[in-house]
Amino acid sequence: MAIPKTKFCGGAMLAAAALLAACGTTGPTNLGLGANPVATCAALVAPVAPTAIGLPSGAATIDSATLVPATALAVAERGPSPAARITPAIPAHCKVLGRIAPLDAAAPPILFRVNLPLAWNERSVQYGGGGFNGTLITGLALVPAARFDQPTPLAQGYVTYGTDSGHQNVAGQPPQAFALNDEALANFAHASYKKVRDVAVALMQRAYGQAPQKLYFMGSSEGGREALTMAQRYPQDFDGIFSRVPVINWTGLQHAGTRNGIATFGEGWLRPAQVQLVHNAVLASCDAADGAADRIVSNPVACLQRFDPASLRCAAGTSGDNCLNDAQAQAVRTLRSPWRSPVPLANGVTEYPGWGIGGEATPAFASMGGWNAWWTGTSAPAVPPQPSNGIAWFYGSGALQYFYARNPSIDVRSYRAEDFAARIAAVSQLMDSTNPDLGAFQARGGRLLMLEHMADYAQSPFAGIRYYESVVARMGRDNVDRFMRLYTAPGVDHVGSGAPANVDMLGALADWVERGRAPSGLQLVEQEVQPPFKVVRARPLCEWPLWPRYTGGDALQAASFQCSR
């Protein structure tokens, strides 16, 4: 059975000019680094003055500017996500490494990397980060949600760039420790992405003789929060933004994640076999409800109402992996219940929504899928957290210690948000990308795409859904439809496994920004993670609140499903 491949820009690695033409990019295709790109690249080493940066800042020093040769596609056997296994083919380009000096001598510099193609399409893509950052984003990887057989933005002629967000991870230190410095925290919250954007524009002006015509930002998870932050705080800086699985209500997420971890202490911890038990019970209850028994819960909202973890409770006097005790059943209910903040959060937010359903035992490529990765871990939670504990417990408890209590020694099991109300309010204003007023971004012609994975246990997909609904409530449906879309992907975990998850969002975004063609008929595909990256199944990508209902035919084909209420 052959599944038609979704048409997208490229598929083979073409020569730069041919690729730009194939992509339908508007504007000239002959801008580049000139007849002597080695010399042009090397000449970029002059500092970028603070006056070129739109926030109070030190100067940007260029550590190196080197023309690097093209590299070939490579695929690893394992990785933390399907996409992370792929090292795409990269064309020859000018690699610029640098740092932006802090204002506070005790704060770390902001590291950045800018990649300048030999043939430029007059556009740029800024990549978001992940987790607590602390690692320099190269701008060479596939962008979030990209098809595996798709050329990278750099291979399509975009300038690409990224940052470490203003701190580097230090061996032996928790990744949250940087937040004890106010400037480092502000850089992580928003300032570093703006500063690096402005430095990248200055370098493009220097290299090509003009600023970019269009600027895009694409991020997932923490990078998805950064993407929304750009639309909210710096609405004039980007033409198109894609935010996938954003950790949007950041303060609520850290508190809710810690609460969920505490619920699994003692008798509440679910062993891996019990996670599989819940997963199987959810599928038995909800999998075929959309008409196709394909191990995907296509309508998770209805499934949340249908499945009750109490149905798995152990009979009196029994225990074991084939049932849940009372504390375990309550822990599952806690995960799916909102965390209500006892103190005010930014933008009138009062709670963090509960998590979704489906994908509880999604197999992980390494350690990034399902409950075993994010919530329960593979061993009972501990203080301090251990590597075998759930990531949310490690992230959340560390955030409470370093961001809110600012006390690395506090036992978060006795933490009370009321005791840190002023600090929570301050960090919420910095970190939470929940401002529903996107009027300035819309007015400058910006376009925003969001994508939530409905089997995501790193963050609740309902947080992004609630944000979208708050934008609609603030700005009106007609206005929002002119510049913003929210899509949901059933059965997909945080990092893009479990169900069809790949779609060319950069192509869809550029079409909307540059040609006025709003996204329509998008499809998610699931691909083998090896060349030629064969498509094994597909689904329509539905706008919220629609979901893909099976209508008959080959269940591996997107045409056999219809977006329905």
Protein backbone atom coordinates (compact mmCIF):
# COMPACT_ATOMS: atom_id res chain seq x y z
CA MET A 1 0.00 0.00 0.00
CA ALA A 2 1.43 3.39 -0.97
CA ILE A 3 0.61 6.49 1.03
CA PRO A 4 0.75 9.69 -1.03
CA LYS A 5 3.52 11.93 0.21
CA THR A 6 2.44 15.41 1.29
CA LYS A 7 3.89 17.98 -1.07
CA PHE A 8 6.40 20.28 0.56
CA CYS A 9 9.40 22.40 -0.28
CA GLY A 10 12.20 20.11 -1.41
CA GLY A 11 12.70 16.45 -0.75
CA ALA A 12 16.12 16.02 -2.23
CA MET A 13 19.10 18.22 -1.45
CA LEU A 14 19.23 20.56 -4.41
CA ALA A 15 21.77 23.18 -5.30
CA ALA A 16 20.99 26.38 -3.44
CA ALA A 17 19.52 28.37 -6.33
CA ALA A 18 17.47 25.40 -7.56
CA LEU A 19 16.17 24.74 -4.08
CA LEU A 20 15.09 28.34 -3.61
CA ALA A 21 13.23 28.21 -6.89
CA ALA A 22 11.61 24.87 -6.01
CA CYS A 23 10.41 26.31 -2.73
CA GLY A 24 8.57 29.10 -4.48
CA THR A 25 10.45 31.72 -2.46
CA THR A 26 9.70 35.24 -3.53
CA GLY A 27 12.42 37.81 -4.08
CA PRO A 28 15.88 37.45 -5.62
CA THR A 29 17.88 34.25 -5.23
CA ASN A 30 21.31 35.70 -6.05
CA LEU A 31 22.06 37.41 -2.74
CA GLY A 32 24.96 35.66 -1.14
CA LEU A 33 28.39 35.93 0.40
CA GLY A 34 30.00 37.07 -2.87
CA ALA A 35 32.77 35.73 -5.04
CA ASN A 36 35.03 35.14 -2.05
CA PRO A 37 32.77 33.77 0.70
CA VAL A 38 35.75 32.79 2.87
CA ALA A 39 36.87 36.41 3.07
CA THR A 40 33.30 37.73 3.44
CA CYS A 41 32.72 35.36 6.33
CA ALA A 42 36.01 36.15 8.05
CA ALA A 43 35.24 39.88 7.84
CA LEU A 44 32.23 39.46 10.15
CA VAL A 45 34.39 39.35 13.28
CA ALA A 46 33.93 43.02 14.22
CA PRO A 47 31.83 43.49 17.41
CA VAL A 48 28.16 44.47 17.23
CA ALA A 49 27.61 47.62 19.26
CA PRO A 50 25.01 47.78 22.04
CA THR A 51 23.19 50.45 20.01
CA ALA A 52 22.18 47.72 17.52
CA ILE A 53 20.38 45.83 20.30
CA GLY A 54 16.88 46.93 21.29
CA LEU A 55 17.34 46.29 25.02
CA PRO A 56 19.95 47.59 27.48
CA SER A 57 22.92 45.37 26.73
CA GLY A 58 26.62 44.95 26.53
CA ALA A 59 28.33 44.61 23.17
CA ALA A 60 28.22 41.45 21.09
CA THR A 61 31.69 40.01 20.54
CA ILE A 62 32.27 37.66 17.60
CA ASP A 63 34.48 34.81 18.75
CA SER A 64 34.84 33.26 15.30
CA ALA A 65 33.45 33.48 11.77
CA THR A 66 34.38 30.52 9.61
CA LEU A 67 33.19 29.05 6.34
CA VAL A 68 32.38 25.39 7.01
CA PRO A 69 31.92 22.70 4.34
CA ALA A 70 28.74 20.80 3.58
CA THR A 71 27.95 17.67 5.57
CA ALA A 72 25.88 14.60 4.67
CA LEU A 73 22.73 13.20 6.24
CA ALA A 74 23.27 10.82 9.17
CA VAL A 75 20.81 8.83 11.31
CA ALA A 76 21.54 7.45 14.79
CA GLU A 77 20.04 4.26 16.19
CA ARG A 78 18.66 5.97 19.31
CA GLY A 79 17.89 9.45 20.59
CA PRO A 80 15.61 11.36 22.97
CA SER A 81 13.07 11.88 20.17
CA PRO A 82 12.52 10.57 16.64
CA ALA A 83 13.74 13.84 15.11
CA ALA A 84 16.82 13.95 17.37
CA ARG A 85 18.08 10.77 15.71
CA ILE A 86 18.46 12.66 12.43
CA THR A 87 21.44 14.86 11.61
CA PRO A 88 20.25 16.52 8.41
CA ALA A 89 22.40 17.27 5.39
CA ILE A 90 23.83 20.76 5.84
CA PRO A 91 25.13 22.99 3.03
CA ALA A 92 28.34 24.97 3.18
CA HIS A 93 27.76 28.13 5.21
CA CYS A 94 29.37 30.82 7.31
CA LYS A 95 29.29 29.81 10.98
CA VAL A 96 29.41 32.74 13.38
CA LEU A 97 29.91 32.17 17.09
CA GLY A 98 29.73 34.96 19.62
CA ARG A 99 28.64 36.25 23.00
CA ILE A 100 26.70 39.24 24.29
CA ALA A 101 28.23 40.80 27.39
CA PRO A 102 26.00 41.13 30.49
CA LEU A 103 25.34 44.36 32.34
CA ASP A 104 25.83 42.60 35.68
CA ALA A 105 29.42 41.37 35.91
CA ALA A 106 28.18 38.38 37.93
CA ALA A 107 25.80 37.26 35.16
CA PRO A 108 26.95 34.90 32.40
CA PRO A 109 27.18 36.14 28.80
CA ILE A 110 24.60 35.20 26.20
CA LEU A 111 26.14 32.79 23.71
CA PHE A 112 24.80 32.67 20.16
CA ARG A 113 25.35 31.03 16.81
CA VAL A 114 24.36 32.44 13.41
CA ASN A 115 24.52 30.40 10.18
CA LEU A 116 24.70 32.38 6.93
CA PRO A 117 24.05 30.45 3.67
CA LEU A 118 26.09 31.08 0.54
CA ALA A 119 22.85 31.82 -1.35
CA TRP A 120 20.33 33.69 0.80
CA ASN A 121 16.55 33.84 0.36
CA GLU A 122 16.41 37.10 2.37
CA ARG A 123 14.74 35.36 5.31
CA SER A 124 15.72 34.01 8.71
CA VAL A 125 14.59 31.42 11.26
CA GLN A 126 15.36 31.73 14.95
CA TYR A 127 15.28 28.39 16.79
CA GLY A 128 13.93 28.14 20.33
CA GLY A 129 15.54 26.10 23.10
CA GLY A 130 14.38 23.35 25.45
CA GLY A 131 14.18 22.43 29.12
CA PHE A 132 16.06 25.03 31.15
CA ASN A 133 18.29 25.71 28.13
CA GLY A 134 21.96 26.13 29.06
CA THR A 135 23.07 24.56 25.77
CA LEU A 136 23.84 26.54 22.64
CA ILE A 137 21.20 25.97 19.95
CA THR A 138 22.99 25.46 16.65
CA GLY A 139 20.19 26.25 14.19
CA LEU A 140 21.17 23.20 12.11
CA ALA A 141 18.53 20.69 13.20
CA LEU A 142 15.11 19.99 11.76
CA VAL A 143 12.62 22.58 12.96
CA PRO A 144 9.81 21.42 15.28
CA ALA A 145 7.36 18.98 13.64
CA ALA A 146 9.29 18.93 10.35
CA ARG A 147 9.08 15.92 8.07
CA PHE A 148 12.23 13.85 8.23
CA ASP A 149 12.73 14.01 4.45
CA GLN A 150 12.49 17.80 4.43
CA PRO A 151 15.51 20.07 3.93
CA THR A 152 16.42 22.24 6.90
CA PRO A 153 15.77 25.98 6.76
CA LEU A 154 19.49 26.58 6.20
CA ALA A 155 19.39 24.22 3.20
CA GLN A 156 16.41 26.21 1.91
CA GLY A 157 18.41 29.45 2.01
CA TYR A 158 17.32 30.85 5.39
CA VAL A 159 19.78 32.36 7.82
CA THR A 160 19.34 30.36 11.03
CA TYR A 161 20.39 31.16 14.57
CA GLY A 162 20.00 30.21 18.23
CA THR A 163 21.27 30.92 21.73
CA ASP A 164 21.97 29.26 25.07
CA SER A 165 19.53 31.82 26.60
CA GLY A 166 22.24 33.43 28.70
CA HIS A 167 23.72 30.62 30.76
CA GLN A 168 25.58 27.34 30.35
CA ASN A 169 24.81 24.14 32.22
CA VAL A 170 27.51 23.32 34.76
CA ALA A 171 28.41 19.75 35.68
CA GLY A 172 27.37 18.98 39.23
CA GLN A 173 24.90 21.87 39.44
CA PRO A 174 21.12 21.67 38.98
CA PRO A 175 20.05 23.17 35.64
CA GLN A 176 17.86 25.69 37.54
CA ALA A 177 20.76 27.17 39.56
CA PHE A 178 21.33 30.08 37.15
CA ALA A 179 18.00 31.62 38.26
CA LEU A 180 19.61 32.91 41.46
CA ASN A 181 21.05 35.72 39.28
CA ASP A 182 18.41 38.28 38.24
CA GLU A 183 19.91 39.13 34.84
CA ALA A 184 20.40 35.46 33.94
CA LEU A 185 16.76 34.83 34.86
CA ALA A 186 15.54 37.77 32.74
CA ASN A 187 17.64 36.49 29.83
CA PHE A 188 16.10 33.04 30.15
CA ALA A 189 12.61 34.54 30.42
CA HIS A 190 12.77 36.76 27.35
CA ALA A 191 15.70 39.15 26.94
CA SER A 192 18.27 36.80 25.39
CA TYR A 193 16.04 35.87 22.44
CA LYS A 194 15.39 39.52 21.62
CA LYS A 195 19.06 40.46 21.95
CA VAL A 196 20.26 37.58 19.77
CA ARG A 197 17.61 38.38 17.19
CA ASP A 198 18.90 41.93 16.91
CA VAL A 199 22.55 40.81 16.67
CA ALA A 200 21.60 38.30 13.95
CA VAL A 201 19.88 41.04 11.94
CA ALA A 202 22.99 43.22 12.25
CA LEU A 203 25.14 40.36 10.98
CA MET A 204 22.80 39.75 8.04
CA GLN A 205 23.00 43.44 7.17
CA ARG A 206 26.78 43.24 7.35
CA ALA A 207 27.10 40.02 5.33
CA TYR A 208 24.51 40.61 2.59
CA GLY A 209 24.13 44.37 2.54
CA GLN A 210 20.52 44.36 3.69
CA ALA A 211 18.27 43.26 6.54
CA PRO A 212 16.00 40.21 6.11
CA GLN A 213 12.65 40.70 4.40
CA LYS A 214 10.91 38.17 6.68
CA LEU A 215 11.79 36.78 10.08
CA TYR A 216 10.44 33.57 11.60
CA PHE A 217 10.67 32.03 15.07
CA MET A 218 10.08 28.30 15.62
CA GLY A 219 10.19 26.57 18.98
CA SER A 220 8.95 23.53 20.88
CA SER A 221 8.41 23.00 24.62
CA GLU A 222 10.49 25.73 26.33
CA GLY A 223 11.15 27.00 22.81
CA GLY A 224 7.38 27.09 22.28
CA ARG A 225 7.09 29.36 25.32
CA GLU A 226 9.83 31.52 23.84
CA ALA A 227 7.92 31.69 20.56
CA LEU A 228 4.77 32.98 22.27
CA THR A 229 6.89 35.37 24.33
CA MET A 230 8.16 36.95 21.13
CA ALA A 231 4.61 37.51 19.87
CA GLN A 232 3.56 39.01 23.21
CA ARG A 233 6.61 41.06 24.26
CA TYR A 234 8.25 41.89 20.91
CA PRO A 235 5.38 41.94 18.40
CA GLN A 236 7.33 43.97 15.80
CA ASP A 237 10.24 41.55 15.55
CA PHE A 238 8.82 38.54 13.73
CA ASP A 239 6.53 37.99 10.75
CA GLY A 240 5.71 34.35 11.47
CA ILE A 241 5.86 32.30 14.66
CA PHE A 242 5.34 28.58 15.27
CA SER A 243 4.86 27.35 18.84
CA ARG A 244 4.71 23.60 19.46
CA VAL A 245 3.76 22.11 22.89
CA PRO A 246 4.68 25.35 24.69
CA VAL A 247 5.33 25.36 28.44
CA ILE A 248 3.12 28.39 28.43
CA ASN A 249 1.73 28.86 31.97
CA TRP A 250 5.24 28.30 33.29
CA THR A 251 4.64 29.08 36.95
CA GLY A 252 1.53 26.92 37.08
CA LEU A 253 3.35 24.07 35.33
CA GLN A 254 6.22 23.96 37.81
CA HIS A 255 3.86 23.98 40.80
CA ALA A 256 1.49 21.44 39.24
CA GLY A 257 4.34 19.16 38.22
CA THR A 258 5.71 19.21 41.75
CA ARG A 259 2.24 18.50 43.15
CA ASN A 260 1.89 15.55 40.80
CA GLY A 261 5.23 14.17 41.94
CA ILE A 262 4.30 14.49 45.60
CA ALA A 263 1.10 12.53 44.88
CA THR A 264 3.26 9.53 43.94
CA PHE A 265 5.23 9.37 47.19
CA GLY A 266 4.67 6.36 49.40
CA GLU A 267 1.80 4.14 48.31
CA GLY A 268 0.94 6.50 45.44
CA TRP A 269 3.81 5.54 43.14
CA LEU A 270 2.80 3.53 40.06
CA ARG A 271 5.26 0.88 38.93
CA PRO A 272 5.97 0.58 35.17
CA ALA A 273 3.73 -2.48 34.94
CA GLN A 274 0.88 -0.48 36.46
CA VAL A 275 1.48 2.35 34.00
CA GLN A 276 1.03 -0.24 31.25
CA LEU A 277 -2.12 -1.44 33.01
CA VAL A 278 -3.64 2.06 32.93
CA HIS A 279 -2.58 2.55 29.32
CA ASN A 280 -4.22 -0.70 28.24
CA ALA A 281 -7.41 0.14 30.14
CA VAL A 282 -7.60 3.57 28.52
CA LEU A 283 -7.24 2.02 25.05
CA ALA A 284 -9.88 -0.59 25.85
CA SER A 285 -12.26 2.17 26.89
CA CYS A 286 -11.52 4.81 24.24
CA ASP A 287 -9.41 3.59 21.33
CA ALA A 288 -12.24 2.45 19.04
CA ALA A 289 -14.55 5.34 19.96
CA ASP A 290 -13.48 7.23 16.82
CA GLY A 291 -14.34 4.19 14.66
CA ALA A 292 -10.80 2.86 14.23
CA ALA A 293 -8.96 0.60 16.69
CA ASP A 294 -5.48 1.96 16.00
CA ARG A 295 -4.10 2.51 19.56
CA ILE A 296 -4.69 6.26 19.26
CA VAL A 297 -7.19 8.08 21.46
CA SER A 298 -8.46 10.50 18.84
CA ASN A 299 -10.97 12.27 21.10
CA PRO A 300 -9.19 12.67 24.45
CA VAL A 301 -11.72 15.16 25.83
CA ALA A 302 -14.48 12.55 25.61
CA CYS A 303 -12.13 9.85 26.91
CA LEU A 304 -11.42 11.88 30.07
CA GLN A 305 -15.12 11.64 30.83
CA ARG A 306 -15.35 7.96 29.90
CA PHE A 307 -12.39 6.46 31.78
CA ASP A 308 -12.30 6.41 35.60
CA PRO A 309 -9.10 5.11 37.25
CA ALA A 310 -11.28 3.79 40.09
CA SER A 311 -12.28 1.00 37.69
CA LEU A 312 -8.81 -0.45 38.24
CA ARG A 313 -8.88 -0.40 42.04
CA CYS A 314 -7.71 -3.54 43.80
CA ALA A 315 -10.31 -5.72 45.45
CA ALA A 316 -10.23 -5.76 49.22
CA GLY A 317 -7.23 -7.67 50.50
CA THR A 318 -5.45 -7.80 47.13
CA SER A 319 -2.54 -5.91 45.58
CA GLY A 320 -0.07 -6.23 42.72
CA ASP A 321 0.60 -5.01 39.19
CA ASN A 322 -2.88 -5.90 37.93
CA CYS A 323 -4.73 -3.25 39.94
CA LEU A 324 -4.30 0.14 41.66
CA ASN A 325 -4.50 0.84 45.36
CA ASP A 326 -6.47 3.84 46.62
CA ALA A 327 -3.42 6.12 46.73
CA GLN A 328 -2.48 5.22 43.14
CA ALA A 329 -5.99 5.81 41.83
CA GLN A 330 -5.97 9.17 43.63
CA ALA A 331 -2.59 10.02 42.10
CA VAL A 332 -4.05 9.50 38.60
CA ARG A 333 -6.99 11.74 39.50
CA THR A 334 -4.53 14.35 40.78
CA LEU A 335 -2.63 14.32 37.49
CA ARG A 336 -5.87 14.98 35.63
CA SER A 337 -7.09 17.70 38.01
CA PRO A 338 -6.25 21.42 37.83
CA TRP A 339 -3.72 22.97 40.19
CA ARG A 340 -5.43 26.03 41.62
CA SER A 341 -3.03 28.79 42.58
CA PRO A 342 -3.52 30.23 46.06
CA VAL A 343 -1.76 33.43 44.90
CA PRO A 344 -2.38 35.66 41.84
CA LEU A 345 -0.54 34.80 38.62
CA ALA A 346 0.16 37.04 35.62
CA ASN A 347 -2.65 38.00 33.24
CA GLY A 348 -5.41 36.91 35.59
CA VAL A 349 -4.56 33.20 35.36
CA THR A 350 -5.81 31.29 38.40
CA GLU A 351 -4.91 27.65 37.73
CA TYR A 352 -3.01 25.14 35.66
CA PRO A 353 -5.24 22.58 33.93
CA GLY A 354 -5.01 18.85 34.46
CA TRP A 355 -3.22 16.62 32.00
CA GLY A 356 -4.83 14.62 29.21
CA ILE A 357 -5.26 10.93 28.51
CA GLY A 358 -3.80 8.31 26.17
CA GLY A 359 -0.17 7.45 25.56
CA GLU A 360 0.53 6.67 29.21
CA ALA A 361 2.96 3.89 28.26
CA THR A 362 4.19 5.34 24.97
CA PRO A 363 7.51 3.61 24.27
CA ALA A 364 10.39 6.06 24.53
CA PHE A 365 13.31 6.27 22.11
CA ALA A 366 15.38 7.08 25.19
CA SER A 367 13.60 8.67 28.12
CA MET A 368 11.20 11.28 26.76
CA GLY A 369 7.79 9.60 26.35
CA GLY A 370 4.78 8.73 28.50
CA TRP A 371 4.36 8.56 32.27
CA ASN A 372 7.57 6.60 32.85
CA ALA A 373 9.57 9.52 31.50
CA TRP A 374 7.69 12.55 32.75
CA TRP A 375 5.59 11.62 35.76
CA THR A 376 6.20 8.34 37.54
CA GLY A 377 9.74 7.55 36.46
CA THR A 378 11.05 4.03 36.79
CA SER A 379 11.63 4.28 40.55
CA ALA A 380 9.72 5.88 43.42
CA PRO A 381 10.32 9.65 43.79
CA ALA A 382 13.07 10.75 46.12
CA VAL A 383 14.47 13.88 47.77
CA PRO A 384 16.68 15.01 46.15
CA PRO A 385 15.34 13.69 42.81
CA GLN A 386 17.19 10.77 41.24
CA PRO A 387 17.83 10.19 37.51
CA SER A 388 15.25 7.38 37.55
CA ASN A 389 12.51 9.72 38.82
CA GLY A 390 10.03 11.49 36.57
CA ILE A 391 11.41 14.52 34.74
CA ALA A 392 8.53 16.72 35.94
CA TRP A 393 9.48 16.02 39.56
CA PHE A 394 13.11 16.91 38.82
CA TYR A 395 12.17 20.05 36.87
CA GLY A 396 9.35 21.25 39.11
CA SER A 397 10.99 20.73 42.49
CA GLY A 398 14.18 22.42 41.26
CA ALA A 399 12.21 25.36 39.89
CA LEU A 400 10.45 25.84 43.23
CA GLN A 401 13.82 25.81 45.01
CA TYR A 402 15.74 28.15 42.68
CA PHE A 403 13.10 30.35 41.00
CA TYR A 404 10.51 30.86 43.74
CA ALA A 405 11.83 30.00 47.20
CA ARG A 406 15.41 30.82 46.12
CA ASN A 407 16.49 28.29 48.68
CA PRO A 408 18.22 25.21 47.22
CA SER A 409 17.85 23.39 50.55
CA ILE A 410 14.07 23.68 50.93
CA ASP A 411 12.13 20.42 51.01
CA VAL A 412 9.40 21.13 48.47
CA ARG A 413 7.07 18.66 50.18
CA SER A 414 6.57 21.36 52.83
CA TYR A 415 6.59 24.28 50.36
CA ARG A 416 3.56 26.61 50.59
CA ALA A 417 2.97 28.99 47.68
CA GLU A 418 1.36 31.49 50.07
CA ASP A 419 4.73 31.97 51.77
CA PHE A 420 6.30 33.18 48.52
CA ALA A 421 3.43 35.17 47.03
CA ALA A 422 5.46 38.25 46.06
CA ARG A 423 8.20 36.19 44.44
CA ILE A 424 5.71 34.02 42.57
CA ALA A 425 4.03 37.16 41.21
CA ALA A 426 7.38 38.55 40.02
CA VAL A 427 8.51 35.32 38.33
CA SER A 428 5.07 34.82 36.82
CA GLN A 429 5.32 38.23 35.17
CA LEU A 430 8.72 37.28 33.76
CA MET A 431 8.12 33.69 32.70
CA ASP A 432 4.44 33.11 31.93
CA SER A 433 3.59 33.62 28.25
CA THR A 434 -0.12 34.03 28.93
CA ASN A 435 -0.88 37.58 27.76
CA PRO A 436 -3.95 37.22 25.49
CA ASP A 437 -3.52 40.65 23.88
CA LEU A 438 -1.85 39.92 20.54
CA GLY A 439 -3.25 43.06 18.93
CA ALA A 440 0.13 44.59 18.15
CA PHE A 441 1.38 41.36 16.57
CA GLN A 442 -1.74 41.13 14.43
CA ALA A 443 -1.54 44.82 13.46
CA ARG A 444 1.98 44.41 12.06
CA GLY A 445 0.75 41.48 9.92
CA GLY A 446 2.17 38.68 12.06
CA ARG A 447 0.94 35.09 11.75
CA LEU A 448 0.98 32.55 14.59
CA LEU A 449 0.58 28.76 14.45
CA MET A 450 0.28 26.62 17.60
CA LEU A 451 0.35 22.83 17.85
CA GLU A 452 -0.53 20.80 20.96
CA HIS A 453 0.18 17.08 21.36
CA MET A 454 -2.74 15.53 23.19
CA ALA A 455 -0.72 12.69 24.81
CA ASP A 456 1.86 15.10 26.22
CA TYR A 457 2.87 14.53 29.85
CA ALA A 458 5.70 17.08 30.00
CA GLN A 459 3.06 19.81 30.02
CA SER A 460 -0.70 19.83 29.72
CA PRO A 461 -2.00 20.42 26.18
CA PHE A 462 -4.99 22.09 27.80
CA ALA A 463 -2.75 24.96 28.95
CA GLY A 464 -2.15 25.96 25.33
CA ILE A 465 -5.80 25.37 24.50
CA ARG A 466 -6.86 27.66 27.34
CA TYR A 467 -4.44 30.31 26.14
CA TYR A 468 -5.85 30.17 22.63
CA GLU A 469 -9.36 30.45 24.04
CA SER A 470 -8.29 33.47 26.11
CA VAL A 471 -7.01 35.17 22.95
CA VAL A 472 -10.36 34.50 21.25
CA ALA A 473 -12.20 35.89 24.27
CA ARG A 474 -10.01 39.00 24.26
CA MET A 475 -9.83 39.72 20.52
CA GLY A 476 -12.89 38.02 19.00
CA ARG A 477 -13.09 34.96 16.78
CA ASP A 478 -13.06 36.84 13.49
CA ASN A 479 -9.91 38.76 14.37
CA VAL A 480 -8.11 35.68 15.65
CA ASP A 481 -8.95 33.68 12.54
CA ARG A 482 -7.14 36.31 10.48
CA PHE A 483 -3.75 35.64 12.07
CA MET A 484 -3.74 32.60 14.39
CA ARG A 485 -4.44 28.86 14.31
CA LEU A 486 -4.38 26.19 17.02
CA TYR A 487 -3.99 22.55 15.95
CA THR A 488 -4.04 19.39 18.06
CA ALA A 489 -2.37 16.03 17.40
CA PRO A 490 -4.06 13.08 19.16
CA GLY A 491 -1.88 10.30 20.55
CA VAL A 492 1.37 12.24 20.16
CA ASP A 493 3.70 12.64 23.14
CA HIS A 494 5.83 15.68 24.01
CA VAL A 495 8.66 14.92 21.61
CA GLY A 496 6.66 13.71 18.62
CA SER A 497 6.25 9.95 18.94
CA GLY A 498 3.24 7.67 19.44
CA ALA A 499 1.19 8.76 16.41
CA PRO A 500 1.50 10.86 13.22
CA ALA A 501 3.26 14.07 14.24
CA ASN A 502 5.21 15.52 11.29
CA VAL A 503 4.06 18.40 9.11
CA ASP A 504 5.80 21.24 7.25
CA MET A 505 4.84 24.13 9.52
CA LEU A 506 7.53 26.46 8.17
CA GLY A 507 6.14 26.04 4.67
CA ALA A 508 2.58 26.61 5.90
CA LEU A 509 3.66 29.67 7.88
CA ALA A 510 5.63 31.19 4.99
CA ASP A 511 2.67 30.63 2.66
CA TRP A 512 0.41 32.55 5.04
CA VAL A 513 2.89 35.35 5.76
CA GLU A 514 4.21 35.90 2.26
CA ARG A 515 1.43 34.81 -0.07
CA GLY A 516 -1.66 35.33 2.07
CA ARG A 517 -2.64 31.65 1.86
CA ALA A 518 -4.06 30.57 5.20
CA PRO A 519 -3.25 26.95 6.15
CA SER A 520 -5.71 24.43 4.75
CA GLY A 521 -5.76 20.66 4.39
CA LEU A 522 -2.62 20.04 6.44
CA GLN A 523 -1.75 16.43 7.21
CA LEU A 524 0.29 14.81 9.95
CA VAL A 525 2.48 11.90 8.90
CA GLU A 526 4.36 9.21 10.81
CA GLN A 527 7.62 8.20 9.15
CA GLU A 528 10.26 5.55 9.50
CA VAL A 529 13.38 7.07 11.05
CA GLN A 530 15.71 5.95 8.29
CA PRO A 531 16.09 6.96 4.65
CA PRO A 532 14.01 7.26 2.55
CA PHE A 533 11.82 8.11 5.58
CA LYS A 534 8.83 6.17 4.33
CA VAL A 535 5.41 7.40 5.47
CA VAL A 536 3.69 4.61 7.42
CA ARG A 537 0.43 6.37 8.34
CA ALA A 538 -1.19 9.79 8.13
CA ARG A 539 -3.98 11.82 9.72
CA PRO A 540 -5.60 15.15 8.93
CA LEU A 541 -4.26 17.94 11.16
CA CYS A 542 -7.40 19.32 12.80
CA GLU A 543 -7.96 22.78 14.20
CA TRP A 544 -9.15 22.86 17.79
CA PRO A 545 -11.77 21.81 18.87
CA LEU A 546 -12.09 19.36 15.96
CA TRP A 547 -10.61 15.85 16.09
CA PRO A 548 -10.07 13.18 13.39
CA ARG A 549 -13.02 10.77 13.17
CA TYR A 550 -12.63 7.61 11.08
CA THR A 551 -15.08 7.57 8.16
CA GLY A 552 -14.09 4.32 6.46
CA GLY A 553 -11.38 2.97 4.20
CA ASP A 554 -7.69 2.39 4.85
CA ALA A 555 -7.01 3.53 8.43
CA LEU A 556 -3.41 4.37 7.48
CA GLN A 557 -4.59 7.08 5.09
CA ALA A 558 -5.49 10.63 6.12
CA ALA A 559 -8.36 10.59 3.61
CA SER A 560 -10.10 7.96 5.76
CA PHE A 561 -10.61 10.51 8.55
CA GLN A 562 -12.61 13.71 8.81
CA CYS A 563 -12.10 16.54 11.29
CA SER A 564 -15.25 16.45 13.43
CA ARG A 565 -16.71 17.77 16.66
